[in-house]
Each structure stands twice: as structure tokens, then as C-alpha cells.
mmCIF file of C-alpha atoms in Angstrom:
data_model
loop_
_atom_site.group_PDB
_atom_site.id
_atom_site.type_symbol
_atom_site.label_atom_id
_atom_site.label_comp_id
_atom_site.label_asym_id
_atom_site.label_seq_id
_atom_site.Cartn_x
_atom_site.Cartn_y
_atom_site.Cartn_z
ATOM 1 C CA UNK A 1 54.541 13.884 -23.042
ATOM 2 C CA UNK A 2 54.685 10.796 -21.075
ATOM 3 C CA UNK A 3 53.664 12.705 -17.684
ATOM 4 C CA UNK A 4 51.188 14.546 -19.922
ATOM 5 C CA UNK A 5 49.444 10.812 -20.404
ATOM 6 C CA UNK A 6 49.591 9.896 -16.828
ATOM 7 C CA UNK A 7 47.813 12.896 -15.341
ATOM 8 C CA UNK A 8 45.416 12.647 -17.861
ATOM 9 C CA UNK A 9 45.058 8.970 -17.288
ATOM 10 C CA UNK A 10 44.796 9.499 -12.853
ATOM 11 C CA UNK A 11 42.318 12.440 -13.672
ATOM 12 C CA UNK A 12 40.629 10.363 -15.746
ATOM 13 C CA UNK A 13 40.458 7.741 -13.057
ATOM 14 C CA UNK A 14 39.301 10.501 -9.896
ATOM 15 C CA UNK A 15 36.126 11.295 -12.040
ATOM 16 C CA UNK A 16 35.430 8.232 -12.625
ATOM 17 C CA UNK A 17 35.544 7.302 -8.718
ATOM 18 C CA UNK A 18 33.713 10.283 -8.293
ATOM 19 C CA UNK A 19 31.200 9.273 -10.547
ATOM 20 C CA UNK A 20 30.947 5.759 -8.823
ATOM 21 C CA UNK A 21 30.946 7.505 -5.321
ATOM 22 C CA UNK A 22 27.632 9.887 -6.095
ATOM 23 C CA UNK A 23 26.143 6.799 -7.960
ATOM 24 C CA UNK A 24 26.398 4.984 -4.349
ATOM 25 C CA UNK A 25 24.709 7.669 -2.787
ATOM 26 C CA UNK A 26 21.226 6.698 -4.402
ATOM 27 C CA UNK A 27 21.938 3.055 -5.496
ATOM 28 C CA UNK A 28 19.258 0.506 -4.987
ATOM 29 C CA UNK A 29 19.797 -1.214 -2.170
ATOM 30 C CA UNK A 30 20.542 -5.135 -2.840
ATOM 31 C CA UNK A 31 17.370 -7.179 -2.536
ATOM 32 C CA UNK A 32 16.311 -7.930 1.641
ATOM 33 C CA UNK A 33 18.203 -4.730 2.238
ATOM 34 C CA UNK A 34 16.163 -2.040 3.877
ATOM 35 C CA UNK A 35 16.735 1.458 2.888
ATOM 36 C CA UNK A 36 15.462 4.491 4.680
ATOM 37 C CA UNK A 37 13.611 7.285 1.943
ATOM 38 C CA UNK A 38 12.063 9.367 4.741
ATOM 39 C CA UNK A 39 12.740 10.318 8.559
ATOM 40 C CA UNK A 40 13.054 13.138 10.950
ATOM 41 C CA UNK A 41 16.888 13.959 10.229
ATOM 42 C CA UNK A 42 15.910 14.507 5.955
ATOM 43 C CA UNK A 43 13.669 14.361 3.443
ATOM 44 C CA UNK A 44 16.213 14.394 0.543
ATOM 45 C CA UNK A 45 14.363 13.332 -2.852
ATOM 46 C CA UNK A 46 10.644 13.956 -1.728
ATOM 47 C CA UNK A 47 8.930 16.991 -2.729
ATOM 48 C CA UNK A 48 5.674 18.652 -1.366
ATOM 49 C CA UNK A 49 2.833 19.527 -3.895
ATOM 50 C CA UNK A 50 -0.811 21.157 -2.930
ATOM 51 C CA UNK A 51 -0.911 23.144 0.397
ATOM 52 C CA UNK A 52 0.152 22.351 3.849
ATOM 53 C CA UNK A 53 3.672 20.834 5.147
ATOM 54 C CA UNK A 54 5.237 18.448 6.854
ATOM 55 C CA UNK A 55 6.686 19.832 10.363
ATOM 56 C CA UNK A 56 10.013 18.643 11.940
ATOM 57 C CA UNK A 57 8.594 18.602 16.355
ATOM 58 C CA UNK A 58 10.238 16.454 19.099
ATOM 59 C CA UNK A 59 12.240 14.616 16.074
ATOM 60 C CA UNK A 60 9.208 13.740 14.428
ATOM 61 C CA UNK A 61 7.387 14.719 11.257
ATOM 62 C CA UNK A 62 3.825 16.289 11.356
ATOM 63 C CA UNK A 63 1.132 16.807 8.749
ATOM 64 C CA UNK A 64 -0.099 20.404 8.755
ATOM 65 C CA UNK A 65 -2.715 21.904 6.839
ATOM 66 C CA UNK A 66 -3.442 20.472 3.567
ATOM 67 C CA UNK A 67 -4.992 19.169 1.487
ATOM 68 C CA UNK A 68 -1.663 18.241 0.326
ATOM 69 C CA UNK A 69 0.818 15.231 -0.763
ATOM 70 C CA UNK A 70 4.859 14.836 0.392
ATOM 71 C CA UNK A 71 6.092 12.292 -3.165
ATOM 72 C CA UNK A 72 8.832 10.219 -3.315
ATOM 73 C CA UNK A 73 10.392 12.061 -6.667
ATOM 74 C CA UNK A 74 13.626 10.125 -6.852
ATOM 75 C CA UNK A 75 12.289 6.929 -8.527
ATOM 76 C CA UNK A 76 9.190 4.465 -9.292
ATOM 77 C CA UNK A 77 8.506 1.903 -6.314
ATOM 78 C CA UNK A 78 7.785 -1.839 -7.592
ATOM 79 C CA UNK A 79 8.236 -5.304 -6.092
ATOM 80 C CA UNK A 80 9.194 -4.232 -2.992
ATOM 81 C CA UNK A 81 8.329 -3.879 0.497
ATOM 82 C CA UNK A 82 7.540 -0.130 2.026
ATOM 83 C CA UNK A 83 6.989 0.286 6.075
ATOM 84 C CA UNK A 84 5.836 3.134 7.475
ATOM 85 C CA UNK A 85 5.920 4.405 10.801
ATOM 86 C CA UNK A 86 3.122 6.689 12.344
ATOM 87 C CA UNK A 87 0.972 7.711 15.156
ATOM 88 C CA UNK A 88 -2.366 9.146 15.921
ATOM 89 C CA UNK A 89 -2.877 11.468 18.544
ATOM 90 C CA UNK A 90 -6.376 11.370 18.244
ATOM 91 C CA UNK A 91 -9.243 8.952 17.124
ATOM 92 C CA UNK A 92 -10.216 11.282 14.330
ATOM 93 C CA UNK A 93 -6.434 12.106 13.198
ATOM 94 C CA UNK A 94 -6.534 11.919 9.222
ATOM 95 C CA UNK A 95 -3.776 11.024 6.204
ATOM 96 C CA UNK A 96 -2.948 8.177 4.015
ATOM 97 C CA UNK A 97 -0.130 6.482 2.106
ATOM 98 C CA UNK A 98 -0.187 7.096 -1.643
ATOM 99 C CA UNK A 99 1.444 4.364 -3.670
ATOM 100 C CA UNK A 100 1.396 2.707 -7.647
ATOM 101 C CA UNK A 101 0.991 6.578 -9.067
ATOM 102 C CA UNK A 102 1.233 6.817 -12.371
ATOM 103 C CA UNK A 103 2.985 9.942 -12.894
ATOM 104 C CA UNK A 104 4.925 12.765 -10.375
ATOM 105 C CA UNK A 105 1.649 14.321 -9.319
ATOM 106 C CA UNK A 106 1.378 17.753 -9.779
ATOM 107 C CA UNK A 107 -1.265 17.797 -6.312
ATOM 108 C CA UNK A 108 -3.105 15.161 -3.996
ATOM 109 C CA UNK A 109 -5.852 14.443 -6.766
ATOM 110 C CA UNK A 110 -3.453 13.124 -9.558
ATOM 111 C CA UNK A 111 -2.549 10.479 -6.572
ATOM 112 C CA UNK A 112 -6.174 9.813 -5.613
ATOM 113 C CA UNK A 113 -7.242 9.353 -9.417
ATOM 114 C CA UNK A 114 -3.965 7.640 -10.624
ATOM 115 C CA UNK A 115 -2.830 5.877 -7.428
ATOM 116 C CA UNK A 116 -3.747 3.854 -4.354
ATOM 117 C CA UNK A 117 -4.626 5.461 -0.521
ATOM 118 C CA UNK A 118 -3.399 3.150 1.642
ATOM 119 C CA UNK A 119 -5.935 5.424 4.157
ATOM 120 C CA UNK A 120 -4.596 5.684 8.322
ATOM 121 C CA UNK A 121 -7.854 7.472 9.104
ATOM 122 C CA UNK A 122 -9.690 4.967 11.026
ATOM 123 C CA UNK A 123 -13.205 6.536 11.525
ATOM 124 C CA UNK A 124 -14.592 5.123 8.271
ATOM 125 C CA UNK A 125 -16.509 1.591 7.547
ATOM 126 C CA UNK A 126 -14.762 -0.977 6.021
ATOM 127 C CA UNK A 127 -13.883 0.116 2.775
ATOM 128 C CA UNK A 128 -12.562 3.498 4.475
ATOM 129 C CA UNK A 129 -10.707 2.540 7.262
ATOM 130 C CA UNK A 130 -7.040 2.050 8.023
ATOM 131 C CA UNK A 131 -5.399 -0.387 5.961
ATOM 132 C CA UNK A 132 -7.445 -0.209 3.347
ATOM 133 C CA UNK A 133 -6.917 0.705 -0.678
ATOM 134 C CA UNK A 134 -9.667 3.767 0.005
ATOM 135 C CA UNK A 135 -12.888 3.093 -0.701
ATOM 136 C CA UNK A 136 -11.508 -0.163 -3.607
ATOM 137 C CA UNK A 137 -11.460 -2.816 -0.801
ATOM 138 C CA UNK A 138 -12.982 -3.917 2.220
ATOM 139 C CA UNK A 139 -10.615 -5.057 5.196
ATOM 140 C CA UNK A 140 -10.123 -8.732 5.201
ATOM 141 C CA UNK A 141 -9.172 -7.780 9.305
ATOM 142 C CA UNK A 142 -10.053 -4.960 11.213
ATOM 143 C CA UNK A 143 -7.043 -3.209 12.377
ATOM 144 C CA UNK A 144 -7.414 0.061 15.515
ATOM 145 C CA UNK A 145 -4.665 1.789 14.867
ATOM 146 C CA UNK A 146 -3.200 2.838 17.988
ATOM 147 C CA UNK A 147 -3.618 6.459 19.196
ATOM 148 C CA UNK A 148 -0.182 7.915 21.492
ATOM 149 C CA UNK A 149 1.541 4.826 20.075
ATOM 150 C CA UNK A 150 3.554 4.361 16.835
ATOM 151 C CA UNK A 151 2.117 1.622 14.655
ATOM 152 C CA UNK A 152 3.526 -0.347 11.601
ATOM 153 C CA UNK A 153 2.405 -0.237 8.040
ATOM 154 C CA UNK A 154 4.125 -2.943 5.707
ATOM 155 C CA UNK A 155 2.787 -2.831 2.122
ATOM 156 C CA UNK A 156 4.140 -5.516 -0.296
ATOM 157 C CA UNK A 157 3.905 -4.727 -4.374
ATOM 158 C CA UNK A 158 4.453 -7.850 -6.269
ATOM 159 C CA UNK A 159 3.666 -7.442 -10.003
ATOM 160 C CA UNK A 160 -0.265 -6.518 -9.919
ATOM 161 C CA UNK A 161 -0.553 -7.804 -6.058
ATOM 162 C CA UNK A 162 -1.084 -5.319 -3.137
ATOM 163 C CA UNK A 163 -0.692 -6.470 0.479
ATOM 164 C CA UNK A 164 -1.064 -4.241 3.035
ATOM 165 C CA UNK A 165 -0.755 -5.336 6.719
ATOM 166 C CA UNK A 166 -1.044 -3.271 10.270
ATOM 167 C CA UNK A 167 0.976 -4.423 12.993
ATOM 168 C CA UNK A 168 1.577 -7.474 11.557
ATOM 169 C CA UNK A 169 -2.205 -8.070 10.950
ATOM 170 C CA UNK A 170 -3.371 -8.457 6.850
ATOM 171 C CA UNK A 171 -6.134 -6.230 6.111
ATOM 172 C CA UNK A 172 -5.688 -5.637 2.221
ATOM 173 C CA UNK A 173 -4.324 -8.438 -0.584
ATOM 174 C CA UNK A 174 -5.638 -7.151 -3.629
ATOM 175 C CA UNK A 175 -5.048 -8.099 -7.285
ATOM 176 C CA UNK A 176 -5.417 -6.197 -10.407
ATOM 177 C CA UNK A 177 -8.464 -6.748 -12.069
ATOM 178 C CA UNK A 178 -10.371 -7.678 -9.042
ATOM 179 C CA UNK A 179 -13.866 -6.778 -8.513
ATOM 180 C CA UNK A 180 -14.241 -3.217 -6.891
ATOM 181 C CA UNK A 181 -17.514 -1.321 -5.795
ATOM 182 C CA UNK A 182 -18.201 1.322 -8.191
ATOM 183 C CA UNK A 183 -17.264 4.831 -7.421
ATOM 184 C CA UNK A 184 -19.713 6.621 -4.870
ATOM 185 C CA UNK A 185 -18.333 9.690 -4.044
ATOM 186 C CA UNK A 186 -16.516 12.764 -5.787
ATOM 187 C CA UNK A 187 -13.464 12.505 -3.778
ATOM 188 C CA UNK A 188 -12.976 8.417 -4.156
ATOM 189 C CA UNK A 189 -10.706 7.702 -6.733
ATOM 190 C CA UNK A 190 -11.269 7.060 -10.217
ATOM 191 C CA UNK A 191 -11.389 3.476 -11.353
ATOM 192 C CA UNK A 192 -9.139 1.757 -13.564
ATOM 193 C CA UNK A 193 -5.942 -0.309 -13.361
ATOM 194 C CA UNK A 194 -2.733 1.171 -11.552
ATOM 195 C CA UNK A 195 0.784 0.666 -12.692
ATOM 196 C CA UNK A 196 2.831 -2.338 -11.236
ATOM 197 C CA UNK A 197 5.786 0.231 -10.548
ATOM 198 C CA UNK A 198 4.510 4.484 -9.595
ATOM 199 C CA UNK A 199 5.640 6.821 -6.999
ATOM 200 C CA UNK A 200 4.702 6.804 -3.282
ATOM 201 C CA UNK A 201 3.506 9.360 -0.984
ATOM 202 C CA UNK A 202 1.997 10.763 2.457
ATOM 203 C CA UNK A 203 -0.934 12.572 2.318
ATOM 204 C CA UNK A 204 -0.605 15.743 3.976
ATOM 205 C CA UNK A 205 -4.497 15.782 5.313
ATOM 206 C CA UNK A 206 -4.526 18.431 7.797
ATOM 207 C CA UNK A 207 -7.023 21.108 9.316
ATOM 208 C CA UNK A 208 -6.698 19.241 13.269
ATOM 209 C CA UNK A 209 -6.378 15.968 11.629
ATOM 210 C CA UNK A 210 -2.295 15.657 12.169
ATOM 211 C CA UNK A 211 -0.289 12.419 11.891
ATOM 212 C CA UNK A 212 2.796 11.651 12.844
ATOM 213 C CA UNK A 213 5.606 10.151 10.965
ATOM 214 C CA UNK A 214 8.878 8.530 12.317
ATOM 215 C CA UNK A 215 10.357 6.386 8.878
ATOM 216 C CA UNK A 216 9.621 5.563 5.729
ATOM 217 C CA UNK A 217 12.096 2.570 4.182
ATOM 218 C CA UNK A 218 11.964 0.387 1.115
ATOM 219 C CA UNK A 219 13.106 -3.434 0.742
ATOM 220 C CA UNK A 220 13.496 -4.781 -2.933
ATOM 221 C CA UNK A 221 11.798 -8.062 -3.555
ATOM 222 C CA UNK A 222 14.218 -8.548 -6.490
#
């Protein structure tokens, strides 16, 4: 009976450290710790939705076709710091970074009507141009993203605050509430507040417009 108890007791004890172990494997990292969601080598917890994919070449990954989004599925992004790594190949190459959406998105237009585009195209004027919360504000700095070059996207979510800067350069600190132009165009996003904690994504723009990805990583702010 009494070795009946202790191999209940050590099995007991091996799930439980099994538990613990898979727990570890998508724990938050501890706040100033940067953790990697997205690069070349996986794409565990994203998922794509609307046409198009993102393709693996030369260890990078590459919008084709579209119009589609690649969402973070695994959790809700909030106070925290997400940097993103691209590059153009060309002036008129075309995506954007999806963030604060309310709900998993079933395509790209749940993210433009319920989210943020943090919009890479950088063709557009000032309200449409990289850096920018698409077509909601104008760039405080103009920003040229670099084409053949990788270039840095940092975007801080604090509560109801949105920073975004470019290669170290601020072109977006927006507040909830804030005055925004009123909606000109069909495909602008619907106005209205957005969540202080949503899923992120890369829009998967396509049709000779490609963008290339190297990282996606998160730091906690708390």
C-alpha cells in the first residue's frame, strides 16, 4: 500500500512538472524582457486569414498576394513594446502592422474597422504614410523608409497611448479620444475607440507590393 502512495505521489509530481514545463513554453516574458512572436525559423501561434501568404525566401518572410492578414492568435497585446523588422524592395512596396484589434479577425477588414494600421507603404500624404495610424493621424516626422535595407518599427501601447517611431524617429503619439479627420474613403477604417489590449498583425498586401519581414518581438511595460 505504502509503494502504492509513493508512485502515485512521484506521478503526481511528473505531471505537475510537465504542466509547469509547457506553461514555460508560452509564459510572458518578465517585464524589459524581449520575446520573439514571429521570424523566419516559425510562426507558431499566428494564423493567416483572407487570401495570400507569407513566404519563407533567403530566411526571410514575404507578403504574397492578398488582400490578407498573418494575427497573432496566442494572446491580447497591451502595455508593451512591439518592434518589427522589414524591408522594401521597392518605393511602391505595400503592407501594414495591425495592432489594438478588438477581436481574432475573421479577414483584413475586421482589423481595419476594429484595429489600428500602423501603414509601411510610404507613397501616401501624411495621414497615409509610413508610421502612421492610417488615415487617423498625421506624422508628427516624416520618416523614408529605406528600400534594400531593413528598417525598425517600435510601437509603444500604454493604456489609451500609441507611439509609433521609425528608426528611432517619432512619427505617431496618439491618445484615445483625440481629434481625428472624419472618414473619407471606403477602405479607411471605421471610427471609434480601440481597446487598450487587442491582437496584432501584418497585413499581407500583395499583388507586386511585397514586404519583407525578419522579427517580430514583444517587451512588457509591466
Amino acid at each position: 500500500m505504502n509503494q502504492f502512495k509513493i508512485f502515485i505521489r512521484t506521478g503526481a509530481v511528473l505531471f505537475l512538472g510537465l504542466l509547469s514545463f509547457i506553461g514555460c513554453q508560452h509564459a510572458k516574458p518578465a517585464r524589459g524582457e524581449w520575446k520573439t512572436l514571429l521570424d523566419a525559423n516559425h510562426t507558431n501561434g499566428w494564423r493567416m486569414v483572407g487570401p495570400g501568404e507569407f513566404k519563407l525566401e533567403n530566411g526571410e518572410l514575404v507578403t504574397h498576394g492578398g488582400m490578407g492578414l498573418l494575427f497573432y492568435e496566442r494572446e491580447r497585446l497591451g502595455d508593451c513594446q512591439i518592434r518589427i523588422e522589414f524591408k522594401l524592395t521597392a518605393t511602391n512596396d505595400n503592407s501594414g502592422v495591425f495592432i489594438r484589434i478588438a477581436n481574432p479577425p475573421n479577414d483584413v477588414w475586421d482589423a481595419v474597422n476594429h484595429g489600428y494600421e500602423v501603414q509601411i507603404d510610404n507613397t501616401g500624404d501624411q495621414r497615409h504614410r509610413t508610421g502612421c495610424l492610417y488615415s487617423f493621424t498625421k506624422a508628427k516626422n516624416a520618416v523614408d523608409a529605406k528600400v534594400g535595407a531593413w528598417s525598425t518599427m517600435l510601437i509603444t501601447l500604454k493604456g489609451k497611448r500609441t507611439i509609433v517611431q521609425v528608426d528611432g524617429v517619432v512619427v505617431t503619439d496618439y491618445s484615445e479620444g483625440q481629434p481625428v479627420p472624419e472618414k473619407m474613403i471606403w477602405y479607411e477604417g471605421d471610427r471609434g475607440r480601440r481597446v487598450d489590449s487587442g491582437y496584432i498583425g501584418l497585413q499581407n498586401h500583395g499583388h507586386g507590393a511585397e514586404v519583407h519581414f525578419k522579427e517580430v518581438s514583444m517587451k512588457p511595460l509591466r
